[in-house]
Amino acid sequence: MIELAVTVVLLIAAVAIYLEYSGFVIVHDETGMAVQVRLTNANQKQILAQMPFGLFVGIPKLEGGIEVNCSDGSKVDGGYVTTHMRETAAVTGHGTCEQLQ
């Protein structure tokens, strides 16, 4: 039993160190309308994984901005990401996606 506990602790520590080094992006959709969130620059696009509770997450593999596409056709852009950087943002609005904070 102790071996399992030590293994779990080491695994959590390894994931924390990896995320600290590689960076991450978390976008919370407070409107419930976001259908896709991606990181973009002039040459590349990286789609973030959609998680429950309106969260979109990923590890940035490019330098660029955050783009959110919503179910009503609206789109919001903003933020800045690059590798080895940690970034969080929220999509807000009333009845549509209005702002990325």
XYZ file of C-alpha atoms in Angstrom:
101
model
C 0.000 0.000 0.000
C 2.840 2.412 0.802
C 4.396 1.724 -2.600
C 1.163 2.783 -4.321
C 1.002 6.015 -2.316
C 4.632 6.828 -3.133
C 4.018 6.086 -6.818
C 0.982 8.385 -6.906
C 2.882 11.207 -5.181
C 5.808 10.829 -7.599
C 3.453 10.810 -10.583
C 1.718 14.002 -9.410
C 5.093 15.663 -8.826
C 6.288 14.655 -12.309
C 3.158 16.083 -13.961
C 3.492 19.330 -11.983
C 7.134 19.704 -13.017
C 6.274 18.955 -16.658
C 3.491 21.562 -16.725
C 5.712 24.108 -14.988
C 8.353 23.651 -17.684
C 6.181 23.256 -20.784
C 3.470 25.757 -19.840
C -0.277 25.458 -20.316
C -3.349 27.329 -21.530
C -6.718 27.155 -19.785
C -9.741 28.995 -21.201
C -12.975 28.986 -19.183
C -16.171 29.567 -21.159
C -18.492 31.440 -18.804
C -21.117 31.874 -21.553
C -21.590 28.184 -22.339
C -21.460 29.044 -26.037
C -17.866 28.306 -27.064
C -17.612 25.406 -29.510
C -13.901 25.646 -30.299
C -10.891 27.394 -28.815
C -7.600 27.457 -30.662
C -4.226 29.063 -30.555
C -3.361 30.837 -33.800
C -0.622 32.740 -35.535
C -0.031 33.623 -39.173
C 1.058 30.102 -40.107
C -0.337 27.642 -37.574
C -3.423 26.698 -35.572
C -3.606 24.502 -32.480
C -7.015 23.378 -31.212
C -7.371 23.121 -27.442
C -9.029 20.074 -25.878
C -12.573 20.601 -24.631
C -13.146 19.442 -21.062
C -16.302 19.368 -18.906
C -17.620 22.504 -17.207
C -16.686 24.852 -20.075
C -12.930 24.377 -19.893
C -10.586 24.253 -22.874
C -7.000 23.212 -22.135
C -3.734 22.610 -23.909
C 0.025 22.900 -23.901
C 1.071 25.682 -26.293
C 3.257 24.532 -29.160
C 3.306 27.892 -30.932
C 3.535 31.623 -30.320
C 0.329 33.503 -31.021
C -3.093 34.502 -29.786
C -6.232 32.796 -28.504
C -9.266 32.553 -30.802
C -12.705 31.438 -29.574
C -15.511 30.373 -31.947
C -19.023 30.367 -30.472
C -22.234 28.566 -31.401
C -23.986 31.782 -32.513
C -21.223 32.516 -35.053
C -19.474 35.135 -32.950
C -15.718 35.032 -32.525
C -13.445 36.664 -29.973
C -9.672 36.985 -30.100
C -7.156 37.990 -27.501
C -4.450 36.916 -25.149
C -0.930 35.879 -25.951
C 0.667 32.465 -25.611
C 4.032 30.932 -26.294
C 5.780 27.755 -25.260
C 6.895 27.534 -21.613
C 4.237 30.095 -20.615
C 1.197 29.666 -18.368
C -1.950 31.523 -19.454
C -5.548 31.512 -18.248
C -8.455 33.378 -19.818
C -12.244 33.536 -19.605
C -14.885 34.018 -22.306
C -17.585 36.379 -21.054
C -20.735 37.948 -22.445
C -24.521 38.118 -22.222
C -26.226 35.953 -24.842
C -23.081 35.879 -26.997
C -19.327 35.659 -26.709
C -18.321 39.294 -26.226
C -14.926 39.360 -24.575
C -11.861 37.279 -23.775
C -10.412 38.314 -20.430
